[in-house]
XYZ file of C-alpha atoms in Angstrom:
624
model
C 0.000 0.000 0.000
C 1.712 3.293 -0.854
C 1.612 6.512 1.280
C -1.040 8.517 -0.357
C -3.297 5.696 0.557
C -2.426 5.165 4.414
C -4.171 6.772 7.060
C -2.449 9.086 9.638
C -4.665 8.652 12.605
C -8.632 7.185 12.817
C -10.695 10.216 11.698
C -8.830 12.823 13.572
C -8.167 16.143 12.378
C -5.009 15.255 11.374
C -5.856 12.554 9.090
C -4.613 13.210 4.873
C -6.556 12.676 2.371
C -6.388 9.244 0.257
C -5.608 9.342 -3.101
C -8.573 9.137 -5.396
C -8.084 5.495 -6.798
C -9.581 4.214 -10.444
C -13.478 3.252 -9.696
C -14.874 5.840 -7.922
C -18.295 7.388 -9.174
C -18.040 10.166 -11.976
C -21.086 12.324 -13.175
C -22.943 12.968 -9.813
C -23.480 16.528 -8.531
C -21.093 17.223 -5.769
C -22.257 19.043 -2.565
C -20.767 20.866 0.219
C -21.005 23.038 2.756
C -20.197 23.966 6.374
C -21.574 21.773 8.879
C -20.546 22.107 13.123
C -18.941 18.413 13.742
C -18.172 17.241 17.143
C -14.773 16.479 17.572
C -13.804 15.672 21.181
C -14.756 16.280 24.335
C -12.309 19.172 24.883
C -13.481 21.470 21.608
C -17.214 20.255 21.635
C -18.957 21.330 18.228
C -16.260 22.790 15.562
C -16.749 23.953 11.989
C -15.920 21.912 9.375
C -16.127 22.350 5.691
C -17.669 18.985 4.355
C -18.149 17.648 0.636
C -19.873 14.778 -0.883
C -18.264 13.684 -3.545
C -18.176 10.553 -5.397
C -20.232 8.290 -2.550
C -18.318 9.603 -0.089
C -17.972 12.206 2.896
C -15.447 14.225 3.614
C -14.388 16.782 6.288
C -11.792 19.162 6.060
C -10.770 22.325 8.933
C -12.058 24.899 6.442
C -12.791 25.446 2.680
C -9.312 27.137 2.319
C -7.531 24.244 3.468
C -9.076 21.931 1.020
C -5.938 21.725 -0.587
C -3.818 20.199 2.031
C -5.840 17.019 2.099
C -9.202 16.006 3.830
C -9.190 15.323 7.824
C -11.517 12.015 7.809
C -13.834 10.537 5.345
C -16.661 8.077 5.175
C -18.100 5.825 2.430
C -21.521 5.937 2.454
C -22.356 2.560 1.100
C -22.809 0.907 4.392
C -23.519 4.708 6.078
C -26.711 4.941 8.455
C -27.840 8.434 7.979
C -29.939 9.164 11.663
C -31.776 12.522 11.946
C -31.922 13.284 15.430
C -35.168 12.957 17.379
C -35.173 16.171 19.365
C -32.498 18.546 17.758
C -33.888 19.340 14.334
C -30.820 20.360 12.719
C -28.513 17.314 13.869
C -27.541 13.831 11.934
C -25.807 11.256 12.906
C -24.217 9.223 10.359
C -22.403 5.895 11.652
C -20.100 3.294 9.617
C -19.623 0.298 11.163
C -18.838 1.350 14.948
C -17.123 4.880 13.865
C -20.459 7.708 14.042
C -19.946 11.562 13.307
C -22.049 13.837 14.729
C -22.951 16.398 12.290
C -25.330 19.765 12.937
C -26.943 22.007 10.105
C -27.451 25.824 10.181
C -31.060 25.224 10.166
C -33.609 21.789 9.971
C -33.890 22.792 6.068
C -30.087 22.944 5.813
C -29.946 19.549 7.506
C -33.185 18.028 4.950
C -30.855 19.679 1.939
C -28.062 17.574 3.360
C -30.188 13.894 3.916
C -31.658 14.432 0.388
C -28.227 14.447 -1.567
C -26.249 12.105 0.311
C -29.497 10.154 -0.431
C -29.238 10.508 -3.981
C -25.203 9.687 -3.918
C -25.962 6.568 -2.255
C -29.259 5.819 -4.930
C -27.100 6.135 -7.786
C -24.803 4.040 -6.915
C -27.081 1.139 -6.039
C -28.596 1.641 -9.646
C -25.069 1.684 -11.039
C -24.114 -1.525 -9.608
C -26.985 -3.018 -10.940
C -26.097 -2.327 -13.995
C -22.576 -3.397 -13.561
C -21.044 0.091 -13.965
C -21.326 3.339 -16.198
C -19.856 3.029 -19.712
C -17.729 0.518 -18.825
C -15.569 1.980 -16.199
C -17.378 1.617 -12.991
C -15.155 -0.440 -11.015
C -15.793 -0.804 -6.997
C -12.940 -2.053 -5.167
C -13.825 -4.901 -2.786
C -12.244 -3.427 0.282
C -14.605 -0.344 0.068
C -17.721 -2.316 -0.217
C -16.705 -4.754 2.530
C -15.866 -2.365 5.014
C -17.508 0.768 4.256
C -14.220 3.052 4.690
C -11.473 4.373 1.473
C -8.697 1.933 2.900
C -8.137 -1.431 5.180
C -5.810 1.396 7.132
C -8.996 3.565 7.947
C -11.344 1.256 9.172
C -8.410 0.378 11.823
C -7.947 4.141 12.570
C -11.100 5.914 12.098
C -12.682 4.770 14.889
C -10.632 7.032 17.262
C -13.043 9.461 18.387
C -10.216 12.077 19.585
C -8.488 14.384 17.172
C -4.449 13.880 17.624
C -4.043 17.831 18.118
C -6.258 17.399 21.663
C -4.960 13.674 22.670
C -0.994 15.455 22.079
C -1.959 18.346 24.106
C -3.748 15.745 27.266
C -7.185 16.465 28.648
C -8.167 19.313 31.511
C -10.437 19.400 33.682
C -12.523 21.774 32.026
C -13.129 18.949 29.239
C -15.972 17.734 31.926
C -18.571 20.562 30.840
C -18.521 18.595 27.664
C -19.770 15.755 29.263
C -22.834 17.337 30.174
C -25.917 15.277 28.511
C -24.308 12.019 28.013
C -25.730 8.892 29.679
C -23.541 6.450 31.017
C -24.996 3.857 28.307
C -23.141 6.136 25.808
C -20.124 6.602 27.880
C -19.663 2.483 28.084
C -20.566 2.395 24.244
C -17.858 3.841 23.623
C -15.580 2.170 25.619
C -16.845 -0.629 23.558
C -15.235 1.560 20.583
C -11.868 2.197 22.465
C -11.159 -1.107 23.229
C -11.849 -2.587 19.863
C -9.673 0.036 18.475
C -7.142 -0.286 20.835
C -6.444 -4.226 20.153
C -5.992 -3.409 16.833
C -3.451 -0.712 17.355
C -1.973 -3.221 19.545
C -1.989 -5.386 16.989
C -0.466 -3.146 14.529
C 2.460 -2.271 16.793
C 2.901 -5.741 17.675
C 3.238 -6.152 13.985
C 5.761 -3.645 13.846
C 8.298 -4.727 16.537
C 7.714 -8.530 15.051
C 8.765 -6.919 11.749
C 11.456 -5.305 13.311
C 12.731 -8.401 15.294
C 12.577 -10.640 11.887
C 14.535 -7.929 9.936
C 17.635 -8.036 12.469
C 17.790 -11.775 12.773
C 17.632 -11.553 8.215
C 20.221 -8.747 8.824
C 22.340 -11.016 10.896
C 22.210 -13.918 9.105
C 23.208 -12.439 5.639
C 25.850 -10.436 7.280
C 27.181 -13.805 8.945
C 27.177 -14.986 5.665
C 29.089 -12.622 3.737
C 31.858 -12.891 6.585
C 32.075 -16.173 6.049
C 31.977 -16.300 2.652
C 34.248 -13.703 1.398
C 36.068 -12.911 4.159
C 39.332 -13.067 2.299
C 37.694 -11.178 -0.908
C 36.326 -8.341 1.148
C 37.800 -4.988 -0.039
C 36.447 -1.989 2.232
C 35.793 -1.705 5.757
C 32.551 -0.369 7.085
C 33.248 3.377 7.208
C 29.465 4.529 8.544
C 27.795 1.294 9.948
C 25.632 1.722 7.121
C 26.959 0.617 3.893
C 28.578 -2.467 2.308
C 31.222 -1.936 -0.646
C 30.396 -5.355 -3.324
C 32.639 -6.526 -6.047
C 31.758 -4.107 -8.293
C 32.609 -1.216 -5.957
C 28.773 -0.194 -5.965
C 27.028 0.468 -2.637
C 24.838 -1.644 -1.177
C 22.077 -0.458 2.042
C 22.709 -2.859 4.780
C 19.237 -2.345 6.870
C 17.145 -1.853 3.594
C 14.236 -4.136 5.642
C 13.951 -1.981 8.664
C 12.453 1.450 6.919
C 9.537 2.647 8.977
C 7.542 3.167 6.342
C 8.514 0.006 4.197
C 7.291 -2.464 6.916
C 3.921 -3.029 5.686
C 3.395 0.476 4.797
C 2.819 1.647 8.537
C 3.234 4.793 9.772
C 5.022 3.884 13.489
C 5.355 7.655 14.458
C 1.489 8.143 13.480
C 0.360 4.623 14.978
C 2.297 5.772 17.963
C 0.409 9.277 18.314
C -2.743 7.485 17.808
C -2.106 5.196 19.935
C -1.534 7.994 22.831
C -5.037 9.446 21.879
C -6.844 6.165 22.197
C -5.521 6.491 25.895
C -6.339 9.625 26.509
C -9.706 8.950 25.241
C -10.319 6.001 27.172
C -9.298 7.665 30.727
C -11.184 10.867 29.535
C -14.141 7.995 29.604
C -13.033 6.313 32.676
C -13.179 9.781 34.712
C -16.475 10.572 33.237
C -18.047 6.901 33.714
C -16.827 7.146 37.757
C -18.289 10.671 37.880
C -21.657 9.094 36.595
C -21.612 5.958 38.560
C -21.218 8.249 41.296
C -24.221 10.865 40.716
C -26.306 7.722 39.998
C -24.736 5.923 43.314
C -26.067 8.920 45.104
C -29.603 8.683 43.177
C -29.726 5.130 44.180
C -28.940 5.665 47.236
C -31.509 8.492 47.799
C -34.537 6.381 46.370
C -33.476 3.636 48.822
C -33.931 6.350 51.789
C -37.120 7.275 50.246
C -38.486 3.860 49.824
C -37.591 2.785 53.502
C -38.889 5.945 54.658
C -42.223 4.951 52.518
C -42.046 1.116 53.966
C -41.640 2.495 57.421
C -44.833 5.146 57.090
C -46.576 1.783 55.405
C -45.846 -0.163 58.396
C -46.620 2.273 61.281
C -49.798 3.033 59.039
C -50.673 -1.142 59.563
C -49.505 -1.681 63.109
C -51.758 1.428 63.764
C -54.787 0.516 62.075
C -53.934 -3.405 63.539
C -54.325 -1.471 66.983
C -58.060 0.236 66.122
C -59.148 -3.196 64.562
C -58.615 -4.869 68.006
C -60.040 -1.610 69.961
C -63.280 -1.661 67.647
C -63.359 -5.313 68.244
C -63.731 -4.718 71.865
C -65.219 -1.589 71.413
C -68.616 -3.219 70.413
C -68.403 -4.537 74.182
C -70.192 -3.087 76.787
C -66.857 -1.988 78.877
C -66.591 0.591 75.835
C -69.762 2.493 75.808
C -70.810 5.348 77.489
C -70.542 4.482 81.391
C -69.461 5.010 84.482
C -66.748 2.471 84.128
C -66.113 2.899 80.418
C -62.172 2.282 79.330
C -62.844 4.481 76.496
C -60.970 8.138 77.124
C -62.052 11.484 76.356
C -60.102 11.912 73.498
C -61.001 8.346 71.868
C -64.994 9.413 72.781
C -64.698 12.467 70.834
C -62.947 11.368 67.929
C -65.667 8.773 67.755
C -68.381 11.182 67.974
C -67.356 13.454 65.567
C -66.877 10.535 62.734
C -70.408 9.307 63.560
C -71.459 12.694 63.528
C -69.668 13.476 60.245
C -71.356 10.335 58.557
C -74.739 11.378 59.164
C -74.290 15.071 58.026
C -73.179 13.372 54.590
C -76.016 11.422 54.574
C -78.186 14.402 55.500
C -76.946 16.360 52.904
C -78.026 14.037 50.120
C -81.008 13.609 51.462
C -81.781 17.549 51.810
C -82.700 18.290 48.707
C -85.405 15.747 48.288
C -86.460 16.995 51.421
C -87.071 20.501 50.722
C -88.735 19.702 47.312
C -91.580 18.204 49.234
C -94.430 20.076 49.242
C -96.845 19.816 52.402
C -99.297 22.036 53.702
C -100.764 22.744 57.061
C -103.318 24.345 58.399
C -102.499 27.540 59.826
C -104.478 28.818 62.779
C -105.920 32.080 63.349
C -103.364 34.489 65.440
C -105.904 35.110 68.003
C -105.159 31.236 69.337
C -101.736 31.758 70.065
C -102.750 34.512 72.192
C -103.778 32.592 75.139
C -102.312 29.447 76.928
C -105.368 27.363 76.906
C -107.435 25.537 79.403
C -105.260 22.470 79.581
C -103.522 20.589 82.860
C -99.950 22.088 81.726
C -101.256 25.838 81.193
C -100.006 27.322 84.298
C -96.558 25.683 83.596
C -97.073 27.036 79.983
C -97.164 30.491 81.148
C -94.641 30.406 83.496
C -92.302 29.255 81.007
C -93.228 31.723 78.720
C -92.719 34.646 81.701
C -89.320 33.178 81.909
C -88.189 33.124 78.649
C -89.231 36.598 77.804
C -87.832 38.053 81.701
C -84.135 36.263 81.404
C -83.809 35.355 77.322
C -83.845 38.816 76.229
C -81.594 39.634 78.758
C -78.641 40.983 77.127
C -75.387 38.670 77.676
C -73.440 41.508 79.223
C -72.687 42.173 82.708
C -72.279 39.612 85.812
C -74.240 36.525 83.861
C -70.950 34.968 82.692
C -71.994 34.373 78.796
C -69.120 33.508 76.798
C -68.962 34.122 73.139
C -67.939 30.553 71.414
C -68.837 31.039 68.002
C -69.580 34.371 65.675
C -70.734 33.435 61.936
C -71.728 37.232 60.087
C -75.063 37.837 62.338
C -75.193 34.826 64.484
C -73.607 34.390 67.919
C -73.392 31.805 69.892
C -72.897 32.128 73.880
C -72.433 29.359 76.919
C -72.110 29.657 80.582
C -69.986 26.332 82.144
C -72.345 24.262 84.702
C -72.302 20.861 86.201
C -73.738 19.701 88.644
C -73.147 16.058 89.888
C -70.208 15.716 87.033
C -73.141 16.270 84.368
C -72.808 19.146 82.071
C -75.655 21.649 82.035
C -74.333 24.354 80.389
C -77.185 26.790 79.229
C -76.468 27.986 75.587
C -78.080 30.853 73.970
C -77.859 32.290 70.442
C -79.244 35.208 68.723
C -79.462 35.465 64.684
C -81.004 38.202 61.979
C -82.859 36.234 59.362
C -84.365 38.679 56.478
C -86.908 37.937 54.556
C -89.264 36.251 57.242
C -91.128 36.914 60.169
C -91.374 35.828 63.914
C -94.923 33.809 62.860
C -93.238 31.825 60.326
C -90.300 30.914 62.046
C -92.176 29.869 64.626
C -94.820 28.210 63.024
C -92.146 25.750 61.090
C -90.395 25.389 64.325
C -93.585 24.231 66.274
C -95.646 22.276 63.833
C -94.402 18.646 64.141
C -95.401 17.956 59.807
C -92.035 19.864 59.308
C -90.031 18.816 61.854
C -88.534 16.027 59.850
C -87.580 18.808 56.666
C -84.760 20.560 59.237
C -84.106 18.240 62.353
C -81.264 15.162 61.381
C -81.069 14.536 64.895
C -84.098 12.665 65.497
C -84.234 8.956 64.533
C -88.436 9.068 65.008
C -90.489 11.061 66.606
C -94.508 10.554 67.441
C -97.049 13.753 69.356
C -97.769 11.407 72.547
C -100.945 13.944 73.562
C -102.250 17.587 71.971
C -103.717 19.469 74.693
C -104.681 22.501 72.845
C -104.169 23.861 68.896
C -100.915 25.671 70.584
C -99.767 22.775 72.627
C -98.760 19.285 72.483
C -96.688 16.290 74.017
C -94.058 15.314 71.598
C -91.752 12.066 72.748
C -89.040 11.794 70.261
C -85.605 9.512 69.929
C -82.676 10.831 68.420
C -79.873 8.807 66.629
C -77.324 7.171 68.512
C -73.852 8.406 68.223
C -71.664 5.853 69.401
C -69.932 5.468 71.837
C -72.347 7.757 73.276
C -75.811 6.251 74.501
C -78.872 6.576 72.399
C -80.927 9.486 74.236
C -84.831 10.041 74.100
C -87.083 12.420 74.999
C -90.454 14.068 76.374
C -91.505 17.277 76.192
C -94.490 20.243 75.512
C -94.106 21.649 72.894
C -96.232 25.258 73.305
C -96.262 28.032 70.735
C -97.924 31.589 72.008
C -97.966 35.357 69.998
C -96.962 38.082 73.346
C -98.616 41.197 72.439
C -96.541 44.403 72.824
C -97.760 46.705 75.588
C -96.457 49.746 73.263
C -97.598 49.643 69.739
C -94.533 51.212 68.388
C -92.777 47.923 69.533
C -93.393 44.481 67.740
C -95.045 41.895 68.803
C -93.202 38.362 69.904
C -93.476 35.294 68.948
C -92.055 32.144 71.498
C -92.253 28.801 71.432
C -91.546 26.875 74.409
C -89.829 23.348 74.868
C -89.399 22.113 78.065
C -89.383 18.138 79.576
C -92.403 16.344 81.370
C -94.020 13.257 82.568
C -96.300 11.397 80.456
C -97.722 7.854 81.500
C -97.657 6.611 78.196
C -93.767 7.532 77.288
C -92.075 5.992 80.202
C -88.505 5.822 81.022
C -86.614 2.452 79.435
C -83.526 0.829 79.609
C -82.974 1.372 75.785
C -82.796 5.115 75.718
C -81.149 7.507 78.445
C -83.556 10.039 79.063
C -82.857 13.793 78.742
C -84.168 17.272 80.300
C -84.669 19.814 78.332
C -86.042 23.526 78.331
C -85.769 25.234 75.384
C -87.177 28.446 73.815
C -86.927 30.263 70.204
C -88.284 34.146 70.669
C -88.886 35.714 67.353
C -89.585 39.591 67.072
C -90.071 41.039 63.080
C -88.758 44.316 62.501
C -90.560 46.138 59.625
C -88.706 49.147 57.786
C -91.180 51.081 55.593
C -91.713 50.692 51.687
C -90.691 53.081 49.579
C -93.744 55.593 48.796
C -97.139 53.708 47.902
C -95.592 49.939 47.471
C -96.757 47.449 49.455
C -94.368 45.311 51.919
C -92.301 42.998 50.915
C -90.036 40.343 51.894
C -87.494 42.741 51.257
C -88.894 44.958 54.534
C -88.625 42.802 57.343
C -86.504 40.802 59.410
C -86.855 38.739 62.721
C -84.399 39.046 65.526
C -83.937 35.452 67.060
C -82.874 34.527 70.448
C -82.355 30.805 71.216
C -81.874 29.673 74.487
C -81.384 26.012 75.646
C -81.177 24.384 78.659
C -80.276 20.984 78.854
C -79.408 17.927 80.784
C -78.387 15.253 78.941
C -78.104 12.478 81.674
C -75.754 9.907 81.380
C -72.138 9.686 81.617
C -70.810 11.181 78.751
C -67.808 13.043 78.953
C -67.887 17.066 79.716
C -65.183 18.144 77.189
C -67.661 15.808 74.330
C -70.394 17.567 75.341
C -69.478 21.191 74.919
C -67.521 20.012 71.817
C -70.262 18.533 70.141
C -72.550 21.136 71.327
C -70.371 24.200 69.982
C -70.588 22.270 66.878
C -73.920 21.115 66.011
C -76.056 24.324 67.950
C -75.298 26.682 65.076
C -75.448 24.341 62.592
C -78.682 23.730 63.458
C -79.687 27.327 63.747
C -78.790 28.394 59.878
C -79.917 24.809 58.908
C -83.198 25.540 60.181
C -83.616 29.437 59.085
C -82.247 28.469 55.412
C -85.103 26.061 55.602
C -88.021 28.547 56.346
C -86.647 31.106 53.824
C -86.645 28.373 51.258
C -90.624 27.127 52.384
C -91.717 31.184 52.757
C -90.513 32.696 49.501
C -93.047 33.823 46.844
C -95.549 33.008 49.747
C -97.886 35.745 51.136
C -96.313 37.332 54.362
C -97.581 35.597 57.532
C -97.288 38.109 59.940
């Protein structure tokens, strides 16, 4: 192989240009340009001037240096041309296990590119077909069968480090080039270096056996010629070099050992490439240990985070193993509401509330059915609430009543001890602390602006048991035990158990009267009374704990005038309500439950209810 067809070094930038040999394609449009080429980790993305010509690629520094030889070349018979998915103006284009990363000006630069090396390769498939153009289309077998100009090239182009960088070794700053590469990639290429560095190996090896068979020729002939004209010999060895024959002509002694006549390699350029094989495969080393390490420390930070995830998962089951053997006990009797209950306060409430938040959920879906049903009842004249009636309970009637509108409208200031617990826009809710005996009888009282209705209405949906089931979730069923009069009636009711906590009933008058005002400039009130009595047919049982109550919702309508003839509307009144409650819920439940769930569910209740008789009232005739 002669020199013009040896390589220098394995697509480097220092690589010369092969000679163009007899064979090569004629009559096909060249085309060439400057693409960016990536040429080592140290310089990243260089410009390169590169021309298709005759099936093949070629790179050289710059279009002025043209003539000087190309730096690396690339038949494109067995080429993979691979537009990259993401960056629109890159190809790849691989031979065998060599690849050069090429990147366009712009994505239409890059198409331009494709299409022609395209039509190169094209051509020549239809030109082999046809077993050459005019006769002299000859393709050398060693550029079919391995894809590169010369057996030298496919040995050498591989190297994926120019000479110039691998010469000059490999900073640290190289490592921002390394910025995007997987570690796949990084051991791919290792892949590369070691393939191309057993062949180097080989090559040198080669060499030095070249070498070592050229001395022991050089030895033998010279062993020879001692011996056999020893006598004839007519010069001495004046340089080492030379050897004087018969004739007196000169004759090179070490003819076999030329560098360059030792099957045509290059030792000085297999040498440097050798060193940038090296360099390029501890340049990979470093960067492989850097990534082993990042992903070491990935690794190791998803382990944390799964065992911090397995040991959530397994407090989360011992935890819930723990309630699944309380509730399996709980159903016992040592667990409900008692005087010797092992349930604590804390455990009490927390099962309250959940029972408590179930049925609101249910009560909400229910709700709207609820209000959509239409009933109607009879509403008396006002002139029968004016009066308690002639019943047994009247005189307990009207002393209720005195004592609802003597203390309720008391306001909640001065030595009373009312203490605000909850303030939602115009409501406000207030409880004095008292227990007696360890039960809690705190008395609650509320007042609330409602517009739209009056002091009648409110009242009347309060008192009339057809409605009672629209607003009140509490109750469980409910049935009027005796009506003494068209404003009063014994109502004995059962509200829904709330475990842990007993199931409660209860029995009570229910009495609804209309107090005139003594002044006619003030309004009139409206009060219905709720308070607990004895009935023979609503005894006491074991099922239920029975409860005390005395409650009572005072209603007053304010009226503002129209504006000039207009009659009044909705939009004129409101009712001041005060809600007072008084109750003793027996049992054993414990204190801190009981304000808890009443500071909860008492104004709940209230707008529940109010929301309700705006609902019922509107586009209805005022009931004043």
């Amino acid at each position: 192989m002669s020199d013009n067809q040896s390589w220098n070094s394995s697509g480097s930038e220092e690589d010369l240009e092969p000679r163009e040999e007899p064979g090569h394609l004629v009559g096909i449009a060249d085309f060439s340009g400057v693409l960016s080429k990536w040429t080592n980790y140290i310089h990243g993305w260089q410009d390169r001037w590169v021309m298709l010509k005759n099936n093949t690629l070629s790179y050289y520094k710059s279009q002025d240096e043209t003539e000087y030889g190309c730096r690396g070349s690339l038949c494109l018979s067995k080429a993979v041309i691979t537009p990259h998915e993401f960056d629109e103006c890159r190809l790849d284009i691989s031979v065998n296990d060599s690849v050069w990363y090429l990147r366009a000006q712009d994505p239409e630069h890059r198409h331009q590119w494709i299409d022609s090396i395209e039509l190169h390769r094209s051509i020549r498939e239809g030109r082999r077909e046809k077993g050459g153009v005019q006769g002299t289309i000859i393709i050398p077998p060693p550029l079919v069968d391995s894809g590169y100009g010369s057996e030298s090239s496919l040995r050498r182009h591989g190297s994926m480090l120019s000479l110039t960088s691998a010469t000059s070794g490999y900073s640290a700053t190289s490592t921002s080039s390394f910025k995007g590469h997987s570690l796949r990639e990084k051991l791919a290429e290792m892949e590369t270096f070691r393939d191309i560095l057993c062949r180097q190996v080989d090559t040198l090896q080669k060499y030095f056996d070249s070498c070592a068979d050229g001395v022991s020729k050089d030895e033998l002939q010279r062993d020879k010629i001692v011996e056999d004209d020893e006598d004839d010999f007519p010069n001495t060895r004046t340089d080492g070099e030379f050897l004087h024959n018969n004739n007196g002509s000169k004759e090179k002694l070490f003819q076999a050992l030329s560098p360059k006549e030792i099957n045509g390699i290059d030792f000085k350029g297999e040498a440097i490439t050798f060193k940038a094989t090296t360099a390029g495969i501890l340049a990979t080393l470093s960067h492989c240990i850097d990534l082993m390490v990042k992903r070491e420390d990935s690794w190791q930070k998803r382990v944390d985070k799964e065992m911090e995830k397995r040991r959530r998962i397994e407090e989360g089951y011992k935890s819930a193993l723990n309630e699944l053997k309380k509730k399996s006990h709980f159903g016992g009797p040592d667990y409900e509401e008692g005087p010797n209950s092992l349930i604590n306060e804390d455990e009490f409430f927390d099962a309250v509330e959940a029972a408590l938040d179930r049925q609101d959920k249910i009560e909400e879906q229910s709700q709207t059915e609820k209000t959509r049903v239409q009933r109607s009842s009879p509403v008396p004249p006002g002139d029968v609430y004016s009066s308690t009636g002639t019943h047994r309970f009247s005189d307990k009637v009207e002393e209720m009543v005195r004592s609802h509108m003597t203390y309720s409208l008391q306001d909640v200031g001065g030595d009373a001890n009312w203490q605000l617990v909850v303030e939602e826009g115009e409501m406000k809710v207030y409880r004095r602390e008292v227990e007696e005996n360890g039960i809690v009888l705190d008395p609650l009282k509320a007042t609330h602006s409602v517009k739209g209705v009056t002091g009648h209405e409110l009242c009347h949906y309060f008192w009339d048991t057809a409605y009672r089931n629209d607003w009140e979730t509490t109750i469980e069923n409910f049935n009027v035990v005796e009506t003494l009069s068209d404003n009063a009636v014994i109502v004995f009711q059962t509200h829904k158990r709330v475990w842990p906590a007993s199931q409660r009933d209860v029995l009570y008058l229910s009495a609804m009267r209309k107090i005139v005002a003594n002044n006619e400039n003030d309004p009139d009130t409206w009060v219905v009374c709720n308070f607990s009595v004895d009935h023979e047919d609503a005894q006491p049982t074991n099922r239920c704990v029975r409860a005390k109550i005395n409650i009572g919702m005072i209603c007053q309508t304010l009226v503002s005038p129209p504006e000039g003839d207009k009659e009044i509307s909705r939009d004129n009144i409101l009712c001041k309500i005060t809600y007072v409650a008084n109750v003793n819920p027996g049992g054993w439940a414990p204190a801190s439950v009981l304000r808890a769930v009443a500071k909860r569910e008492y104004p709940k209740f209230l707008k529940r209810f109010t929301s309700y008789v705006q609902e019922k009232t509107a586009g209805k005739p005022i009931l004043f």
